[in-house]
Coordinates of C-alpha atoms in Angstrom, one line a residue:
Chain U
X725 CA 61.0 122.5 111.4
X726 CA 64.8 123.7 111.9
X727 CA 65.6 120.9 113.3
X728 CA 64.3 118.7 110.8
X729 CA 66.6 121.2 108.1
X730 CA 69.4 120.3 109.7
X731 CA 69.0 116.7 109.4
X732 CA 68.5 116.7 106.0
X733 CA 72.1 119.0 105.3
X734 CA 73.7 117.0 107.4
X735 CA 72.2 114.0 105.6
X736 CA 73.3 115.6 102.1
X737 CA 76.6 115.8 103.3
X738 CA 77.6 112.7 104.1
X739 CA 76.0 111.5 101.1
X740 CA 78.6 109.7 98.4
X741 CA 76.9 110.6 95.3
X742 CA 77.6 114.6 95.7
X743 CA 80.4 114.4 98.3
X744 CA 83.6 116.9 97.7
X745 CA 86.9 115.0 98.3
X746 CA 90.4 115.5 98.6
X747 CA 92.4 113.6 96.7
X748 CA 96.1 113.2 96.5
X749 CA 97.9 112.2 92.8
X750 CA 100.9 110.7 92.4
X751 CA 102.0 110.5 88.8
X752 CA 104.9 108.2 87.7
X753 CA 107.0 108.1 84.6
X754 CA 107.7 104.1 84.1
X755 CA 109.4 104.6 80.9
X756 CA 113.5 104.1 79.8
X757 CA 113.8 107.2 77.9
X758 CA 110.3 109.2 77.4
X759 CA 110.0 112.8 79.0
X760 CA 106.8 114.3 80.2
X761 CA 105.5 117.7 79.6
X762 CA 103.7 119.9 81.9
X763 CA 100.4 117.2 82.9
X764 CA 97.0 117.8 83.4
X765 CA 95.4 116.8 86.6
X766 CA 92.0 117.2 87.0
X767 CA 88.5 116.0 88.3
X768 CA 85.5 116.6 86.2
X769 CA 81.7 115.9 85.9
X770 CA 80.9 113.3 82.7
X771 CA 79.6 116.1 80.4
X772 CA 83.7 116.6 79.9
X773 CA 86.6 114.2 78.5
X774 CA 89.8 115.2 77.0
X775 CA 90.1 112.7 74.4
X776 CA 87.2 109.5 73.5
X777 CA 89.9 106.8 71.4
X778 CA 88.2 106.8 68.3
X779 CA 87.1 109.7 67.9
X780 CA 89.1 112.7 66.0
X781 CA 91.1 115.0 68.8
X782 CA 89.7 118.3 70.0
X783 CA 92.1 121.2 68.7
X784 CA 93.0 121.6 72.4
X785 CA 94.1 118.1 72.8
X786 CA 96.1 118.4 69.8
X787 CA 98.1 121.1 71.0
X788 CA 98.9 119.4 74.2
X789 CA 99.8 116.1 72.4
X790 CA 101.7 117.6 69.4
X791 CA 103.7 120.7 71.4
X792 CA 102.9 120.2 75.1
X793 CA 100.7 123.1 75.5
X794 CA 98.1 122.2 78.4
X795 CA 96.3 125.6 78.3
X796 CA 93.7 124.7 75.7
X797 CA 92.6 121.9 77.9
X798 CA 93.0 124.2 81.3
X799 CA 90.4 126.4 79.7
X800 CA 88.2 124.2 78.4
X801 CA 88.3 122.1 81.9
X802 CA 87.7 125.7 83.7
X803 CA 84.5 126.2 81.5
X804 CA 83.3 123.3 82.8
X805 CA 83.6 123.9 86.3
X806 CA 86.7 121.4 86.4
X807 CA 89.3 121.1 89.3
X808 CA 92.6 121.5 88.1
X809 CA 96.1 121.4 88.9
X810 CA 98.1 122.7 85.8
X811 CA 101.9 121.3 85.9
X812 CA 102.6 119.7 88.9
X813 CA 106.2 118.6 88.4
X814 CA 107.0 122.5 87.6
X815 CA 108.2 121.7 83.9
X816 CA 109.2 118.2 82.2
X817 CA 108.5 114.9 84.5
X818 CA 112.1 112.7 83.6
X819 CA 111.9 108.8 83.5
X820 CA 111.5 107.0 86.5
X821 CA 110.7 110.3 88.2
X822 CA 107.2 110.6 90.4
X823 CA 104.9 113.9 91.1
X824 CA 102.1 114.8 93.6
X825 CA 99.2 116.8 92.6
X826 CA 96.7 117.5 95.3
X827 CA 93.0 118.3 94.1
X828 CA 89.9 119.4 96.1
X829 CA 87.3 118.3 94.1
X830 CA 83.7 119.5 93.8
X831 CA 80.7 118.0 94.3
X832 CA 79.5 117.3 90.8
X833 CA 83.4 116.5 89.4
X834 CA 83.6 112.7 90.2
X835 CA 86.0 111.6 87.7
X836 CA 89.4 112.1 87.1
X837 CA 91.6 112.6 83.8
X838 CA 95.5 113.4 83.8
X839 CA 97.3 114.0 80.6
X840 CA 101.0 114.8 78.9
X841 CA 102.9 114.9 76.2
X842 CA 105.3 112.2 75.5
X843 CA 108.7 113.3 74.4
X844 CA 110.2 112.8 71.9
X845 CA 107.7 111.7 69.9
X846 CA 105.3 113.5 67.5
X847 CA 101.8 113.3 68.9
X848 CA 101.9 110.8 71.7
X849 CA 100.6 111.2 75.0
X850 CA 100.4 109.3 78.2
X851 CA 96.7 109.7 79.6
X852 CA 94.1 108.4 82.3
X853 CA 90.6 109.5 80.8
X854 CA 87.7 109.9 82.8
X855 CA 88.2 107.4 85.5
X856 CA 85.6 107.4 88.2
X857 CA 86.9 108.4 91.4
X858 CA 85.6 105.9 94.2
X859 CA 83.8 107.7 96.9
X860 CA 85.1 105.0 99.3
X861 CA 88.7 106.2 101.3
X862 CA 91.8 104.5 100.2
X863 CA 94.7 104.2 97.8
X864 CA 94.3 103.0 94.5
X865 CA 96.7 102.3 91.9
X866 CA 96.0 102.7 88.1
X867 CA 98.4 102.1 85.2
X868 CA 98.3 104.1 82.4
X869 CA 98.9 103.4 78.0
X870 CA 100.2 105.6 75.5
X871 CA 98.2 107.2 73.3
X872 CA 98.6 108.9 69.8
X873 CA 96.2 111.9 69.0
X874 CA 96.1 110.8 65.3
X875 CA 97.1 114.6 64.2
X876 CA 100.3 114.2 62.9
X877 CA 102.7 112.0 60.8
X878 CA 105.2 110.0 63.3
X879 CA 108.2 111.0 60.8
X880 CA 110.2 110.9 64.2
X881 CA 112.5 113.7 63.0
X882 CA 113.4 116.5 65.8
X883 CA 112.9 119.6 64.2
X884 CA 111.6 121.8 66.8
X885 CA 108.0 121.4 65.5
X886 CA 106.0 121.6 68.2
X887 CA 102.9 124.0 66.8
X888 CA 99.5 121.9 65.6
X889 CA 99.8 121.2 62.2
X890 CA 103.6 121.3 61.5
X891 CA 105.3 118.2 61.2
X892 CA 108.4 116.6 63.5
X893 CA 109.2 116.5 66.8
X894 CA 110.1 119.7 69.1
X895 CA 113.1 118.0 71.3
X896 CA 114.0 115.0 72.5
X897 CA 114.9 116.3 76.5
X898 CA 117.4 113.9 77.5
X899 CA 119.8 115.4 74.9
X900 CA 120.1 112.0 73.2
X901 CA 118.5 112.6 70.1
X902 CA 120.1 112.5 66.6
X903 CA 120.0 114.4 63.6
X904 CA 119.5 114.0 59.7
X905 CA 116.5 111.4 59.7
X906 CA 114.7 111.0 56.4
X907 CA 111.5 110.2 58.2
X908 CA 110.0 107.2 59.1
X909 CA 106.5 108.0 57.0
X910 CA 104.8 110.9 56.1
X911 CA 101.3 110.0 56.6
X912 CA 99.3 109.5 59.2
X913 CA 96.4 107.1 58.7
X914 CA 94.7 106.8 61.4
X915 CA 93.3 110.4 62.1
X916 CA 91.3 109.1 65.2
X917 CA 92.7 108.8 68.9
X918 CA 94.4 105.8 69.1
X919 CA 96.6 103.3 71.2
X920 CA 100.1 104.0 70.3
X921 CA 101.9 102.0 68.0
X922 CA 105.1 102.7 69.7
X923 CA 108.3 104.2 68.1
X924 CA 110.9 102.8 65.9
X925 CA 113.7 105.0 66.2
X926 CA 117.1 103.5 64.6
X927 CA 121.2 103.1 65.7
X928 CA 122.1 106.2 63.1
X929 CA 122.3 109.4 65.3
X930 CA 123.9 111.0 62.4
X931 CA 121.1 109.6 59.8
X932 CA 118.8 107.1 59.3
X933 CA 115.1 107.0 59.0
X934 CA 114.2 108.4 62.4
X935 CA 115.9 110.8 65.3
X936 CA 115.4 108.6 67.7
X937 CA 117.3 106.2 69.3
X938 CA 115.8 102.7 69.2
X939 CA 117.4 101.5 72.5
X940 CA 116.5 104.0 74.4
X941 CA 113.2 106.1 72.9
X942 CA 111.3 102.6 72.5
X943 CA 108.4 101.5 75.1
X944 CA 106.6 98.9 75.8
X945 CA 102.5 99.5 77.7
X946 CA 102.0 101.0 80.4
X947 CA 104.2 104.1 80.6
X948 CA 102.7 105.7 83.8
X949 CA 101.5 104.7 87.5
X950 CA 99.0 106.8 88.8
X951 CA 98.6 106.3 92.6
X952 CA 95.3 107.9 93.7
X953 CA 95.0 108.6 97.7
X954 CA 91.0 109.5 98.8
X955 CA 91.0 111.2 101.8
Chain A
X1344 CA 106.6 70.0 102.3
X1345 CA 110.1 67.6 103.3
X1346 CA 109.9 68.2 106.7
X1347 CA 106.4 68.2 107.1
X1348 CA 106.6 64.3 108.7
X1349 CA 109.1 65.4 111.3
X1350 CA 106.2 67.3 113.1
X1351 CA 103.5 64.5 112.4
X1352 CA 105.6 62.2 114.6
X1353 CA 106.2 65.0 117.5
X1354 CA 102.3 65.2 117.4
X1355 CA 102.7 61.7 118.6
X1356 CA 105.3 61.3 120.6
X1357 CA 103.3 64.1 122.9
X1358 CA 100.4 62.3 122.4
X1359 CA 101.9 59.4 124.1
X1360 CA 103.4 61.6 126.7
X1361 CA 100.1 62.6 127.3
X1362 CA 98.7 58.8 127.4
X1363 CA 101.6 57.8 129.7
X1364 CA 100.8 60.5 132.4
X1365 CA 97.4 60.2 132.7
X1366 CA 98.1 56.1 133.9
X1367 CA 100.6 57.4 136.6
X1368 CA 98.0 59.6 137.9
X1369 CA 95.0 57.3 137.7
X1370 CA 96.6 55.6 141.3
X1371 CA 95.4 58.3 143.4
X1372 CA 92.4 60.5 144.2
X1373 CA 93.7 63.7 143.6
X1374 CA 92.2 65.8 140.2
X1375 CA 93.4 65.3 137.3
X1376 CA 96.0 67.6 136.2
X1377 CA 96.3 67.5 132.5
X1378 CA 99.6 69.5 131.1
X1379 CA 98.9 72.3 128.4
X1380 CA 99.5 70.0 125.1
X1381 CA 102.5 70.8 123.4
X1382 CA 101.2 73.4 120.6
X1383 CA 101.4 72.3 117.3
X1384 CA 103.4 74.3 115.0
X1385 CA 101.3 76.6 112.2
X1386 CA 102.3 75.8 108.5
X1387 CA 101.5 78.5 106.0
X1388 CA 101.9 77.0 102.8
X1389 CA 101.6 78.5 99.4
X1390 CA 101.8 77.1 95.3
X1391 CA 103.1 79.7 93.0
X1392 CA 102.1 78.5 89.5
X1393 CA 104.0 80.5 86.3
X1394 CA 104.1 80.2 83.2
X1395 CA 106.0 81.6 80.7
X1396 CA 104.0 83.6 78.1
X1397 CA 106.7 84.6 75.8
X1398 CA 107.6 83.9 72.2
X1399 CA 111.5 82.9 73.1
X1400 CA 113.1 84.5 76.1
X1401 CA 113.6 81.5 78.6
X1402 CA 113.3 82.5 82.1
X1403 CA 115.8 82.3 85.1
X1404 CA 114.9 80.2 88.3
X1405 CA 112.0 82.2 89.8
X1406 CA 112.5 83.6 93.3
X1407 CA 109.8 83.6 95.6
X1408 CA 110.4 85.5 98.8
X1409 CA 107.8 85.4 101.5
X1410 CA 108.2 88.6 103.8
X1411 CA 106.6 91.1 105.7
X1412 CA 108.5 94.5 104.9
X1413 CA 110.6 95.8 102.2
X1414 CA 110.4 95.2 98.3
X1415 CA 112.6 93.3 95.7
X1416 CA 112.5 96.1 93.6
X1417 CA 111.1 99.6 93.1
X1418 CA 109.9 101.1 90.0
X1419 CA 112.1 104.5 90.0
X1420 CA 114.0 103.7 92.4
X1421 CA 118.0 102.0 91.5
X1422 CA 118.3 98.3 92.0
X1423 CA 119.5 96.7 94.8
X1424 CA 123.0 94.4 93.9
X1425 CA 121.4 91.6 94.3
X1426 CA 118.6 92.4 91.9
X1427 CA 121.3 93.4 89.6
X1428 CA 123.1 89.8 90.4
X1429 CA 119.6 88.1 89.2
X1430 CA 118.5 90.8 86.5
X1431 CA 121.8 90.7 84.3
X1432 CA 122.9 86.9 85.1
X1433 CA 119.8 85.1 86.5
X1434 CA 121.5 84.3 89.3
X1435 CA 118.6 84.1 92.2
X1436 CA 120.8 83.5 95.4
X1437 CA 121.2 87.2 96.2
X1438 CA 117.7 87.8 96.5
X1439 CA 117.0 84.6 97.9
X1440 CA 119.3 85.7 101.1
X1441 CA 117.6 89.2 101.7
X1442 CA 117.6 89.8 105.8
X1443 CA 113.6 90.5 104.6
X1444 CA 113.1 87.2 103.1
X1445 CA 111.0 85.2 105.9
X1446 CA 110.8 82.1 103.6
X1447 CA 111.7 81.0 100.3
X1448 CA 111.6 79.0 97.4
X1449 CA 113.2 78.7 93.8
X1450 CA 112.9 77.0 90.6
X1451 CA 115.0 74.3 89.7
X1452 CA 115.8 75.0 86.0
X1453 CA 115.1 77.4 83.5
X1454 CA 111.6 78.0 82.5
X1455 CA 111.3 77.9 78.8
X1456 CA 108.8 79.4 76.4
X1457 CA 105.0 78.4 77.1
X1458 CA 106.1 75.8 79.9
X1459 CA 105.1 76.1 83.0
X1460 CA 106.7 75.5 86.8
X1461 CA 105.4 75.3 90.5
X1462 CA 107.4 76.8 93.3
X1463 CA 106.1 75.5 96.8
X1464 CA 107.2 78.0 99.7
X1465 CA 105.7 77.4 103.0
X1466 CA 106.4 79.0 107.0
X1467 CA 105.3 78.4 110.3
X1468 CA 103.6 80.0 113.0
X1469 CA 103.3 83.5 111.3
X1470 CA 101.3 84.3 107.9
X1471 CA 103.5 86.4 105.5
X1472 CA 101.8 89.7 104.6
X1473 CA 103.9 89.9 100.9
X1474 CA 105.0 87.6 98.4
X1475 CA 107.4 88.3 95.8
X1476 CA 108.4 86.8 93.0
X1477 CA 111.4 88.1 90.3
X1478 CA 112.9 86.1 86.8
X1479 CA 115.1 87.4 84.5
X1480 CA 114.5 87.7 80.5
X1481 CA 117.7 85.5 79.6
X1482 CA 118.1 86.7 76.3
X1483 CA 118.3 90.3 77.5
X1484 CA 121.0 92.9 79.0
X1485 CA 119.1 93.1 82.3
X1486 CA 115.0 92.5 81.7
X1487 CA 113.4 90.9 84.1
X1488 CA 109.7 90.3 85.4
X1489 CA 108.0 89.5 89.1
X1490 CA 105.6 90.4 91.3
X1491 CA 106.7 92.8 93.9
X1492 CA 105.2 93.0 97.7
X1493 CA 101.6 91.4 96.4
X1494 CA 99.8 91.3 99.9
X1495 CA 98.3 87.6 100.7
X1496 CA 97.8 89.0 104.2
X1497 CA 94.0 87.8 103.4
X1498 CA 94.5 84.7 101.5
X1499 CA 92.5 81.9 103.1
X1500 CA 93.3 78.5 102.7
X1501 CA 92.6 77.0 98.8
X1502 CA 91.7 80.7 97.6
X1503 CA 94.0 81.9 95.0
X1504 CA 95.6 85.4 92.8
X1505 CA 95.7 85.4 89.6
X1506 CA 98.1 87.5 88.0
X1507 CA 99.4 88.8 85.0
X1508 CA 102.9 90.3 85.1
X1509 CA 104.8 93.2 82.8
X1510 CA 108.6 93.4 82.6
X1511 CA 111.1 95.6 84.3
X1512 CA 114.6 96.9 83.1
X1513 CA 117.1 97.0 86.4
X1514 CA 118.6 99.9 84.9
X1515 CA 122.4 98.3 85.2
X1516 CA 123.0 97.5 82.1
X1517 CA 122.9 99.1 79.0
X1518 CA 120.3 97.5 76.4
X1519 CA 122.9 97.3 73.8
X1520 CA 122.1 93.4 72.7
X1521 CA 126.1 93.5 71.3
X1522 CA 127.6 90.3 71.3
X1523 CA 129.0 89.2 74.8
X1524 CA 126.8 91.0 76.8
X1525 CA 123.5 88.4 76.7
X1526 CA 123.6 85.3 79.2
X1527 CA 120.5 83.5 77.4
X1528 CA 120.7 81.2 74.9
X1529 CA 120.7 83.8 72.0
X1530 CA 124.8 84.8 72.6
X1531 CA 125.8 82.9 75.6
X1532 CA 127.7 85.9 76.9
X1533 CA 128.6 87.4 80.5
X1534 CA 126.0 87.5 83.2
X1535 CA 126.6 89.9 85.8
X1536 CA 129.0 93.0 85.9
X1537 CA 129.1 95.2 88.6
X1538 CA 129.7 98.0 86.5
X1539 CA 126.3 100.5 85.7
X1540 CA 126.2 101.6 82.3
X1541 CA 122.3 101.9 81.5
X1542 CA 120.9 105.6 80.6
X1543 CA 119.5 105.4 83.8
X1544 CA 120.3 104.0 87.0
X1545 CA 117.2 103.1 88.2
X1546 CA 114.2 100.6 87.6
X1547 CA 111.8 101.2 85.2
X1548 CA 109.4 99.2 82.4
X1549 CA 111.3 97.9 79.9
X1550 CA 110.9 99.3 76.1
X1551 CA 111.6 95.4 74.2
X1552 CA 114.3 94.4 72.8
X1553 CA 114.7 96.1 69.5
X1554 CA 116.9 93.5 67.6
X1555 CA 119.0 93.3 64.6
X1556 CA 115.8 92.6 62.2
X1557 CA 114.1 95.7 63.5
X1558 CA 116.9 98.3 63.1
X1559 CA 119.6 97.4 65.2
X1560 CA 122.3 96.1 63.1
X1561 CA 124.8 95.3 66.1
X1562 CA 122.1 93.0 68.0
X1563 CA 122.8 89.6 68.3
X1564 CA 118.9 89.4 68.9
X1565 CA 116.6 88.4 66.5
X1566 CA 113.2 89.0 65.7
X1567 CA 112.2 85.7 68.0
X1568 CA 113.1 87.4 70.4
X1569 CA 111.2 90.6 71.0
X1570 CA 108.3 90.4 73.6
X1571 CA 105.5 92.5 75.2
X1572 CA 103.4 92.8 78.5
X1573 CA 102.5 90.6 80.0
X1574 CA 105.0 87.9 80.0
X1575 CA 104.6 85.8 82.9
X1576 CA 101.3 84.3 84.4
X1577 CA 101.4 83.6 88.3
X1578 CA 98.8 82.0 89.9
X1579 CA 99.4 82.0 94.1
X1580 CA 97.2 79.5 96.4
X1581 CA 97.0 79.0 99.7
X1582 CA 97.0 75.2 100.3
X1583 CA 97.7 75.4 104.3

């Protein structure tokens, strides 16, 4: 009878459907000009998704997307028995520049989302939502879009506003923003999660419609490689 | 494929050889010794089929490079001189002579809007693990698009990879679009300058063109010109 126990852990723990991992998350910034702030990396059960497109923004994915504020989503992610490694790159990930996260997942948490704040803009975000982790070892490569959150007008002025609900953009990080923009709307339309539309910026860093610089705060799908390593 | 006839007539000649010593040994009793034949040499050949999905940004001679280590290009990473040679200019030659390149093969011309080209590169005696391909965006500062280190280590004869490609900015050049700074068609001005003035020196996606009838007033760009991902089809078979 003990020994027939044992062969039936030893069965359950090689089994793929339940089996921890170890998993190893490189995060790339492919953009020209866009900053990250603090990311997200975590690995979750189903009953948990930081975003759905679509559908209207939690308040915690709001604050991360308008102001770069990942604790709503930390806490929300621990309630739910989440693994997850808060801020990675110790503070803003720069263009072109990579970060590892390394997560031991739990049995039950077999997909994985990452999320940041794009800046400057006013409620983008670069995301991977919910993407099943495959139980089989190896390295795989995903690319990731930008998203909006649909919370707030993309008036592209930098005004420091970087709380939920107030309008503009809270800095632009590689110090190459302007100043005086009349907005480029005031309305947001779509309240729902969203695929970006992408900024406009403009060539008046002293004016203009927009604070941002259209040849360097412009970018084109996808925005982010994430390289996933299964131990 | 021009040499290929060279080796059909060695395969004969040794046949012959072979022929002519087996009479000269068919006078005596002693066994037949028959020489190891003369191995024939492996070709690996492969088709590169692109076509050019955009709305008007021509696209330099493609490189193809057939080799085993090292890339063309790294996202993140600065661009090599001759990437920057081929990125700003469309000059292909640097590339072409990489100490990685096993084999290679270029486009004759320039690859205009919703044409398509085939590139035929081919090797012997040792299948190439990576192919990689890299085209510049002519009517840009330094935009370009490729395939970088694609493994065909598995690619059996008459299968194929069909892929879809995004562009790249080499980071060399600043995307101004001023007049004089745009090879292409579009402004006809300088190619490559060794001097890097981008906002970052290093290879990322590109962001598009922005152009003078979306906001910036000192492009020589125009609205035809703007683009997005992907803009290059590639289709790579095997066909030795």
């Amino acid at each position: 009878m003990k020994g027939k126990l044992l062969t039936l852990s030893a069965l359950m723990a090689l089994s793929p459907l339940t089996m921890a991992q170890q998993l190893e998350v490189t995060v790339t910034n492919l953009t020209n000009g866009i900053h990250y702030t603090p990311l997200v990396v975590t690995a979750h059960t189903d009953a948990v998704s930081l975003f759905t497109l679509g559908e209207s923004a939690s308040a915690e994915l709001q604050a991360m997307a308008e102001g770069g504020d990942i604790s709503g989503l930390v806490t929300v992610l621990g309630d739910a028995s989440a693994d997850v490694v808060e801020n990675p790159a110790g503070g803003l990930l720069a263009p072109a520049a990579s970060t590892t996260a390394m997560l031991d997942t739990d049995d039950a948490n077999m997909y994985l989302s990452v999320a940041g704040m794009m800046l400057p803009t006013n409620d983008g975000f670069v995301a991977l939502n919910s993407w099943p982790i495959p139980t089989e070892a190896g390295t795989y490569t995903v690319y990731l879009n930008a998203y909006d959150a649909g919370t707030e007008a993309n008036d592209e002025i930098i005004n420091g506003g970087g709380a939920s609900g107030t309008p503009g953009i809270p800095v632009a990080p590689g110090g190459d923003g302007g100043t005086g923009a009349t907005g480029v709307t005031s309305t947001e339309a779509n309240e729902m999660v969203h695929v970006h539309r992408g900024a406009l910026g403009d060539d008046d860093p002293a004016g203009g419609k927009s604070d941002l610089d259209n040849t360097v705060h412009r970018w084109l799908n996808p925005v982010a490689k994430v390289t996933v390593v299964v131990m | 494929m021009k040499r290929f006839p060279k080796y059909i007539k060695l395969g004969m000649v040794s046949s012959m050889l072979l022929i002519l010593s087996a009479c000269s040994d068919s006078d005596n009793d002693l066994p037949e010794v028959t020489p190891p034949p003369t191995p024939e040499p492996v070709i690996y050949s492969f088709e590169v089929s692109v076509t050019n999905l955009t709305y008007a940004q021509p696209l330099s001679p493609i490189a193809v490079v057939l080799h085993d280590e090292g890339n063309l290009f790294s996202l993140g990473e600065t661009a090599s001189e001759a990437l920057e040679i081929m990125a700003e200019g469309g000059d292909n030659s640097e590339l072409l002579a990489l100490s990685v390149a096993l084999a290679t093969g270029s486009s004759e011309d320039v690859l205009m809007p919703g044409t398509s080209t085939m590139v035929e590169v081919m090797i012997e005696d040792m299948m190439p693990s990576n192919i990689s391909l890299a085209t510049m965006l002519v009517n840009t500062n330094d935009a370009f698009t490729g395939v970088n280190a694609r493994s065909i280590a598995d690619l059996a004869v008459g299968e194929s990879i069909s892929l879809l490609t995004s562009s790249y900015d080499a980071g060399t050049e600043a995307n101004s679009e001023m007049m004089g700074t745009i090879p292409g068609q579009a402004d006809g001005g300088e190619g490559y300058n060794a001097e890097r003035d981008d906002v970052l020196d290093m290879v990322t996606m590109h962001s598009g063109v922005v152009s003078v009838d979306d906001g910036l007033t000192s492009s020589v760009l125009t609205q035809a010109h703007k683009f997005d991902n992907p803009t290059m089809r590639v289709v790579i078979t095997r066909t030795q």
